[in-house]
Amino acid sequence: MKKKLLVTDLPCSEYEGKRVFVRVDFNVPVNGGKITEDYRIRRTIPTIDYLTRCGARVILASHMGRPKGRRIENLSMAPVAERLNEFLGIKVRFPGAVVGRKVENASKKLKNGEVMLLENLRYHNEEAENDADFSRKLASLADIYVNEAFGTSHRAHASTYGMTAHFEKKLAGLMVGNEIKFLSRLIRRPKKPYLVIVGGMKIKDKIGALKNIIKKADRVLVGGGVAYTFLAARGVSVGKCSVEKEMICWAREALETYKEKIILPVDHVMAEAGGGRKMRVVVTGAGIPDDMTAFDIGPKTVEKFTSYIKGEGTVFWNGPMGFFEVDDFSNGTSAIARSFALATWRGATTVLGGGDSVASLKKSGVKFSEATHMSTGGGACFEFLGGVDLPGISILSDS
Ligand code: ADP
Ligand code: MG
């Protein structure tokens, strides 16, 4: 891939007095109006600092959650505006809308060095539909476009793709630039052996990337929800676990082709299906009984998986090993997280991608600094590593 023009590749004089639209990824967890984890916000501050110091008028926009075109109050960006006030030390303007008269007026009143944050982009269905009119309205707010939302770059939405056609200058933010630089190196020549750990829920979302990554990896450990589709493909009974039926065929083929490479769980922590309140937690080595659902990898699997996670080569991890949000089912993920951190200390290049994966690392008590690279994108990171062109990156100006 060609090198992309970075926001700092242009001198300050290019920004002074200009309105700069920065697509950020402030899709942070909020509980009772309070942000519980703000890694994604902190990571964008250097770009915002550079622009404000240059005298740009900065317009920030992000989505949060999946409001599906409706105005859902607890998915408002208002708490983010407050957190930004704190981080930037200035009062960030928050017009409380995405498009329309109020926003246009506020954008015109912005002074050099000031910052404005738009409301949740997904309050409008037009965002995900990449609607042309909506794209044009967003673009009309600014003179220069910056992508600082790596985690959303695999989506061709209005704010990541459609609106960019209206700009001559489309730049990569510093964080996006870092991600491209680090991950490109990993695509070209990963330090061997290359170990990939996949978990989480949906194979369908990950298949494009998984297909390519399996080829390059020396070993792929499959845990989490995605493991049950592979186990089903191998003919192991999976009880009430959700299996992606349309993926079984592909999984069977992959298991045939890469017999030695793909490592599946050998035991599970499970509970009675739909057990609601207090579930009976059982560990089994065999298949999963008909009335049970597996929510975590078992202790033998942990032993097996961790024996592959060594202090050499490259370790890429995306997707928790189980339903880690519930303590009874967090052991597998925690064990893998600690082993992943150990691999870093022992000299491996370790890369973690994915919103839930980052949260699971935190819950395991592993520090973010115990990974060589923490990607701000899950799907985006996975697809990029799999060699898939990300629309939000491809459209950026070449350097
Ligand atoms: P990421 O955001 O890191 O890319 P995913 O979104 O693919 O990860 O998946 C994360 C979710 O998968 C978590 O909410 C976790 O609880 C869930 N999960 C993983 N394994 C299981 C399982 N066995 N049963 C239920 N949920 C699971
Ligand atoms: Mg996720």
Coordinates of C-alpha atoms and ligand atoms in Angstrom, one line a residue:
M1 CA 0.0 0.0 0.0
K2 CA 1.2 3.5 -0.8
K3 CA 2.1 5.8 2.1
K4 CA -0.7 8.0 3.2
L5 CA -0.4 11.8 3.8
L6 CA -0.3 12.4 7.6
V7 CA -1.9 15.3 9.3
T8 CA 1.6 16.5 10.4
D9 CA 2.9 16.3 6.8
L10 CA 1.2 19.6 6.2
P11 CA 2.7 22.7 7.9
C12 CA 0.6 24.7 10.3
S13 CA 0.1 27.5 7.7
E14 CA -2.2 25.1 5.8
Y15 CA -4.5 24.8 8.8
E16 CA -4.7 28.2 10.2
G17 CA -8.3 29.5 10.1
K18 CA -9.4 26.3 8.2
R19 CA -12.3 24.1 9.3
V20 CA -11.0 20.6 9.7
F21 CA -13.4 17.7 10.0
V22 CA -11.9 14.9 12.0
R23 CA -13.7 11.5 11.9
V24 CA -12.8 10.0 15.3
D25 CA -13.8 6.7 17.0
F26 CA -15.3 7.8 20.3
N27 CA -17.4 4.6 20.5
V28 CA -16.6 4.3 24.3
P29 CA -18.5 2.4 26.9
V30 CA -20.8 4.6 28.9
N31 CA -22.6 3.5 32.1
G32 CA -25.1 5.8 33.8
G33 CA -23.9 8.8 31.8
K34 CA -20.2 8.1 32.9
I35 CA -17.5 6.9 30.5
T36 CA -16.0 3.8 31.9
E37 CA -13.0 3.4 29.5
D38 CA -11.5 6.3 27.5
Y39 CA -8.5 4.8 25.7
R40 CA -10.0 5.6 22.3
I41 CA -10.4 9.3 23.3
R42 CA -6.9 9.6 24.7
R43 CA -5.3 8.2 21.6
T44 CA -6.8 11.0 19.4
I45 CA -5.5 13.9 21.5
P46 CA -2.1 14.4 19.8
T47 CA -3.9 15.0 16.4
I48 CA -6.4 17.4 18.0
D49 CA -3.6 19.2 19.8
Y50 CA -1.6 19.6 16.6
L51 CA -4.6 21.0 14.7
T52 CA -5.7 23.4 17.5
R53 CA -2.1 24.7 18.0
C54 CA -1.9 25.4 14.3
G55 CA -5.1 27.5 14.6
A56 CA -7.4 25.2 12.9
R57 CA -11.1 25.1 13.7
V58 CA -11.7 21.5 14.6
I59 CA -15.0 19.6 14.1
L60 CA -15.0 16.1 15.7
A61 CA -17.5 13.4 14.7
S62 CA -18.1 9.8 15.9
H63 CA -20.7 7.2 16.3
M64 CA -21.5 5.4 19.6
G65 CA -23.2 2.1 19.8
R66 CA -26.1 1.2 17.5
P67 CA -28.9 3.6 17.9
K68 CA -30.1 2.6 14.4
G69 CA -31.3 6.0 13.2
R70 CA -33.0 7.0 16.5
R71 CA -32.1 9.5 19.1
I72 CA -31.3 7.3 22.1
E73 CA -30.3 9.5 25.1
N74 CA -27.8 7.1 26.7
L75 CA -25.9 6.9 23.4
S76 CA -25.4 10.7 23.3
M77 CA -21.9 12.1 22.8
A78 CA -22.5 14.6 25.7
P79 CA -20.3 12.7 28.2
V80 CA -17.5 12.6 25.6
A81 CA -17.7 16.4 25.2
E82 CA -17.1 16.7 28.9
R83 CA -14.2 14.3 28.9
L84 CA -12.7 16.4 26.0
N85 CA -13.0 19.6 28.0
E86 CA -10.9 17.9 30.7
F87 CA -8.3 16.5 28.3
L88 CA -8.0 19.6 26.1
G89 CA -8.4 22.3 28.8
I90 CA -10.8 24.2 26.6
K91 CA -14.6 24.3 26.4
V92 CA -15.6 22.1 23.5
R93 CA -18.7 23.3 21.7
F94 CA -21.5 20.7 21.6
P95 CA -24.4 21.7 19.4
G96 CA -26.3 18.4 20.2
A97 CA -27.0 17.6 16.6
V98 CA -25.2 16.1 13.6
V99 CA -26.5 18.2 10.7
G100 CA -28.9 21.1 10.3
R101 CA -29.0 24.8 10.9
K102 CA -27.8 24.7 14.5
V103 CA -24.6 22.8 13.5
E104 CA -24.0 24.9 10.5
N105 CA -24.2 28.1 12.6
A106 CA -22.0 26.7 15.3
S107 CA -19.4 25.6 12.7
K108 CA -19.3 29.1 11.3
K109 CA -18.9 30.7 14.7
L110 CA -15.9 28.5 15.5
K111 CA -12.7 30.5 16.1
N112 CA -9.2 29.5 15.4
G113 CA -8.0 26.8 17.8
E114 CA -11.6 26.0 18.9
V115 CA -13.1 22.5 18.9
M116 CA -16.7 21.4 18.3
L117 CA -18.1 17.8 18.7
L118 CA -21.1 16.6 16.7
E119 CA -23.8 14.3 18.1
N120 CA -23.8 10.6 17.5
L121 CA -23.5 10.1 13.7
R122 CA -25.7 6.9 13.9
Y123 CA -28.6 8.9 15.1
H124 CA -29.1 9.1 11.4
N125 CA -29.6 6.0 9.3
E126 CA -28.1 7.9 6.4
E127 CA -24.7 7.5 8.0
A128 CA -24.5 3.7 7.7
E129 CA -26.4 3.9 4.3
N130 CA -23.6 6.2 3.0
D131 CA -26.3 8.5 1.8
A132 CA -25.1 11.1 -0.8
D133 CA -27.1 14.0 0.6
F134 CA -26.1 13.4 4.2
S135 CA -22.5 13.0 3.0
R136 CA -22.7 16.4 1.3
K137 CA -24.1 18.1 4.4
L138 CA -21.3 16.7 6.6
A139 CA -18.7 17.8 4.0
S140 CA -20.1 21.3 3.8
L141 CA -19.0 21.9 7.4
A142 CA -15.3 21.8 6.7
D143 CA -12.4 22.5 4.3
I144 CA -10.1 19.6 5.1
Y145 CA -10.8 16.0 6.1
V146 CA -8.9 13.8 8.6
N147 CA -9.5 10.2 9.4
E148 CA -8.5 9.4 13.0
A149 CA -11.0 6.5 13.3
F150 CA -9.1 3.4 12.5
G151 CA -11.7 1.2 14.2
T152 CA -14.4 2.3 11.7
S153 CA -12.2 2.4 8.6
H154 CA -13.5 -1.0 7.3
R155 CA -16.9 0.5 6.9
A156 CA -17.9 2.6 3.8
H157 CA -20.2 4.9 5.7
A158 CA -21.0 8.6 5.0
S159 CA -18.4 9.9 7.5
T160 CA -15.7 7.4 6.6
Y161 CA -16.2 7.3 2.9
G162 CA -19.1 9.2 1.2
M163 CA -18.2 12.7 2.4
T164 CA -14.5 12.4 1.6
A165 CA -15.3 12.7 -2.2
H166 CA -16.0 16.4 -1.5
F167 CA -12.5 17.1 -0.2
E168 CA -9.2 17.7 -2.0
K169 CA -7.1 17.0 1.1
K170 CA -7.9 13.8 3.0
L171 CA -5.3 13.1 5.7
A172 CA -4.5 10.3 8.1
G173 CA -4.6 11.3 11.8
L174 CA -1.5 10.4 13.8
M175 CA -3.1 7.4 15.4
V176 CA -4.3 6.1 12.1
G177 CA -0.9 6.7 10.7
N178 CA 0.7 4.6 13.5
E179 CA -1.7 1.8 12.9
I180 CA -1.0 1.7 9.2
K181 CA 2.7 1.8 9.8
F182 CA 2.8 -0.9 12.4
L183 CA 0.3 -3.2 10.8
S184 CA 1.7 -2.9 7.3
R185 CA 5.0 -4.1 8.6
L186 CA 3.2 -7.1 10.1
I187 CA 1.6 -7.9 6.8
R188 CA 4.8 -7.7 4.8
R189 CA 7.1 -9.7 7.0
P190 CA 5.7 -10.9 10.4
K191 CA 8.4 -12.2 12.7
K192 CA 8.1 -16.0 12.7
P193 CA 6.7 -18.1 14.2
Y194 CA 3.4 -16.2 13.6
L195 CA 0.7 -17.3 16.1
V196 CA -2.9 -16.1 15.7
I197 CA -5.5 -16.3 18.5
V198 CA -9.1 -15.9 17.4
G199 CA -12.1 -15.7 19.6
G200 CA -15.2 -13.6 20.0
M201 CA -18.6 -14.3 18.4
K202 CA -19.0 -14.0 14.6
I203 CA -16.9 -15.9 12.1
K204 CA -18.9 -14.3 9.3
D205 CA -17.6 -10.9 10.2
K206 CA -14.0 -12.2 10.3
I207 CA -13.9 -14.7 7.5
G208 CA -12.4 -12.4 4.8
A209 CA -9.5 -11.8 7.1
L210 CA -9.3 -15.2 8.6
K211 CA -9.0 -16.9 5.2
N212 CA -5.9 -14.8 4.4
I213 CA -4.4 -14.9 7.9
I214 CA -4.6 -18.7 8.2
K215 CA -2.4 -18.9 5.1
K216 CA 0.3 -16.7 6.7
A217 CA 0.1 -17.9 10.2
D218 CA 2.1 -20.8 11.5
R219 CA -0.6 -21.7 14.1
V220 CA -4.1 -20.5 14.8
L221 CA -5.7 -21.0 18.2
V222 CA -9.5 -20.8 18.0
G223 CA -11.5 -20.2 21.2
G224 CA -14.6 -18.2 22.2
G225 CA -17.9 -18.5 20.4
V226 CA -16.3 -19.0 17.0
A227 CA -14.8 -22.3 18.2
Y228 CA -18.2 -24.1 18.2
T229 CA -18.7 -23.7 14.5
F230 CA -15.3 -25.3 14.0
L231 CA -16.1 -28.1 16.5
A232 CA -19.5 -28.7 14.8
A233 CA -17.7 -28.9 11.5
R234 CA -15.4 -31.5 13.0
G235 CA -18.5 -33.5 14.1
V236 CA -18.2 -32.8 17.9
S237 CA -21.6 -32.3 19.6
V238 CA -22.0 -28.6 20.6
G239 CA -25.2 -28.7 22.6
K240 CA -27.0 -25.3 22.7
C241 CA -24.0 -23.3 21.6
S242 CA -24.7 -21.0 18.7
V243 CA -23.2 -22.3 15.5
E244 CA -23.0 -20.4 12.3
K245 CA -24.6 -23.0 10.0
E246 CA -23.6 -21.2 6.8
M247 CA -20.0 -21.2 7.9
I248 CA -19.7 -25.0 8.7
C249 CA -18.8 -25.9 5.2
W250 CA -16.0 -23.4 5.0
A251 CA -14.8 -24.4 8.5
R252 CA -14.7 -28.1 7.5
E253 CA -12.5 -27.2 4.5
A254 CA -10.2 -25.1 6.5
L255 CA -9.8 -27.9 9.0
E256 CA -8.9 -30.3 6.2
T257 CA -6.5 -27.9 4.5
Y258 CA -4.7 -26.7 7.6
K259 CA -4.9 -29.8 9.8
E260 CA -1.8 -29.0 11.8
K261 CA -2.3 -25.3 12.0
I262 CA -5.7 -24.9 13.6
I263 CA -6.0 -25.8 17.3
L264 CA -9.5 -26.1 18.8
P265 CA -10.6 -26.3 22.4
V266 CA -10.5 -29.8 24.1
D267 CA -12.7 -28.9 27.1
H268 CA -15.3 -26.3 28.0
V269 CA -16.9 -24.5 30.9
M270 CA -20.6 -24.7 30.4
A271 CA -23.9 -24.1 32.0
E272 CA -27.5 -25.2 31.5
A273 CA -29.0 -23.3 28.6
G274 CA -31.1 -20.3 29.5
G275 CA -30.1 -20.8 33.1
G276 CA -30.8 -17.2 34.0
R277 CA -29.9 -16.5 37.6
K278 CA -27.5 -19.0 39.2
M279 CA -26.2 -21.3 36.6
R280 CA -24.6 -24.7 37.3
V281 CA -21.1 -24.5 36.0
V282 CA -19.5 -27.7 34.7
V283 CA -16.3 -28.6 32.9
T284 CA -16.3 -31.3 30.3
G285 CA -13.7 -32.9 28.1
A286 CA -16.1 -34.5 25.7
G287 CA -18.7 -33.0 23.5
I288 CA -21.2 -30.6 24.9
P289 CA -24.5 -32.2 26.1
D290 CA -27.7 -31.3 24.3
D291 CA -29.1 -29.0 27.1
M292 CA -25.9 -27.1 27.8
T293 CA -24.1 -24.1 26.5
A294 CA -20.4 -23.6 26.6
F295 CA -19.3 -20.1 27.7
D296 CA -15.5 -20.5 28.2
I297 CA -12.6 -22.7 27.3
G298 CA -11.7 -25.3 30.0
P299 CA -8.5 -25.7 32.0
K300 CA -7.0 -28.3 29.6
T301 CA -7.5 -26.0 26.7
V302 CA -5.9 -23.2 28.6
E303 CA -2.9 -25.4 29.2
K304 CA -2.7 -26.4 25.6
F305 CA -3.2 -22.9 24.2
T306 CA -0.7 -21.2 26.6
S307 CA 1.9 -23.8 25.6
Y308 CA 1.9 -22.3 22.1
I309 CA 2.1 -18.7 23.3
K310 CA 5.9 -18.2 23.5
G311 CA 8.3 -15.3 23.8
E312 CA 9.3 -15.3 20.2
G313 CA 7.9 -14.3 16.8
T314 CA 4.6 -12.6 16.5
V315 CA 1.4 -13.1 18.5
F316 CA -1.8 -11.6 17.1
W317 CA -5.0 -11.8 19.2
N318 CA -8.5 -10.8 18.4
G319 CA -11.6 -11.9 20.3
P320 CA -12.1 -13.1 23.9
M321 CA -12.0 -16.8 24.7
G322 CA -15.4 -16.8 26.4
F323 CA -18.2 -14.8 27.9
F324 CA -15.6 -13.0 30.0
E325 CA -18.0 -10.3 31.2
V326 CA -19.4 -12.9 33.6
D327 CA -16.8 -13.9 36.2
D328 CA -17.6 -17.6 36.0
F329 CA -16.6 -17.5 32.4
S330 CA -13.6 -15.2 32.5
N331 CA -10.9 -17.7 33.4
G332 CA -9.9 -18.7 29.9
T333 CA -9.6 -15.2 28.7
S334 CA -7.7 -14.1 31.7
A335 CA -5.2 -16.9 31.4
I336 CA -4.6 -16.2 27.7
A337 CA -4.2 -12.5 28.6
R338 CA -1.5 -13.2 31.2
S339 CA 0.2 -15.5 28.9
F340 CA 0.1 -12.9 26.1
A341 CA 1.7 -10.3 28.4
L342 CA 4.4 -12.8 29.4
A343 CA 5.1 -13.4 25.7
T344 CA 5.7 -9.6 25.3
W345 CA 8.2 -9.6 28.3
R346 CA 10.0 -12.6 26.8
G347 CA 10.5 -10.8 23.5
A348 CA 7.6 -11.6 21.2
T349 CA 5.9 -8.9 19.1
T350 CA 2.4 -8.9 20.5
V351 CA -0.6 -7.3 18.9
L352 CA -4.1 -7.1 20.3
G353 CA -7.1 -5.8 18.3
G354 CA -10.8 -5.4 19.1
G355 CA -13.0 -3.4 21.4
D356 CA -14.1 -6.3 23.5
S357 CA -10.6 -7.8 23.5
V358 CA -9.2 -4.6 24.9
A359 CA -11.9 -4.6 27.6
S360 CA -11.1 -8.2 28.5
L361 CA -7.4 -7.4 28.8
K362 CA -8.3 -4.7 31.3
K363 CA -10.5 -7.1 33.3
S364 CA -7.7 -9.6 33.4
G365 CA -5.4 -7.0 35.1
V366 CA -3.0 -6.9 32.3
K367 CA -1.7 -3.5 31.4
F368 CA -2.0 -2.0 28.0
S369 CA 1.7 -1.4 28.0
E370 CA 2.2 -5.2 28.2
A371 CA 1.3 -5.5 24.5
T372 CA 3.7 -4.3 21.7
H373 CA 0.8 -2.8 19.8
M374 CA -2.8 -2.3 21.0
S375 CA -4.9 -1.6 17.9
T376 CA -7.9 0.7 18.3
G377 CA -9.8 -1.4 15.8
G378 CA -11.2 -4.9 16.0
G379 CA -12.7 -5.8 12.7
A380 CA -10.6 -3.1 11.0
C381 CA -7.4 -4.5 12.4
F382 CA -8.3 -8.0 11.5
E383 CA -9.3 -7.2 8.0
F384 CA -6.2 -5.0 7.4
L385 CA -3.9 -7.8 8.6
G386 CA -5.8 -10.2 6.3
G387 CA -4.8 -7.9 3.4
V388 CA -8.3 -6.6 2.8
D389 CA -8.5 -3.0 1.5
L390 CA -10.2 -0.7 4.1
P391 CA -12.4 1.9 2.3
G392 CA -11.7 4.5 4.9
I393 CA -7.9 4.2 4.4
S394 CA -7.9 3.7 0.6
I395 CA -9.6 7.0 0.0
L396 CA -6.9 9.0 1.9
S397 CA -4.5 11.1 -0.1
D398 CA -1.1 9.5 -0.9
S399 CA 1.9 11.1 0.5
Ligands
ADP1 P1 -13.7 -7.9 19.6 O1 -14.6 -6.7 19.9 O2 -12.5 -7.9 20.5 O3 -13.4 -7.9 18.1 P2 -15.9 -9.7 19.3 O4 -16.8 -8.6 19.2 O5 -15.7 -10.6 18.2 O6 -14.5 -9.3 19.9 O7 -16.5 -10.7 20.5 C1 -16.6 -10.3 21.8 C2 -17.8 -11.0 22.5 O8 -17.8 -12.3 22.3 C3 -17.7 -10.7 24.0 O9 -18.8 -9.9 24.4 C4 -17.8 -12.1 24.6 O10 -18.6 -12.1 25.8 C5 -18.4 -12.9 23.5 N1 -18.0 -14.3 23.6 C6 -16.9 -14.9 23.4 N2 -17.0 -16.3 23.6 C7 -18.3 -16.5 24.0 C8 -19.0 -17.7 24.3 N3 -18.4 -18.9 24.3 N4 -20.3 -17.5 24.6 C9 -20.9 -16.3 24.6 N5 -20.2 -15.2 24.3 C10 -18.9 -15.3 24.0
MG2 MG -16.8 -6.5 19.6

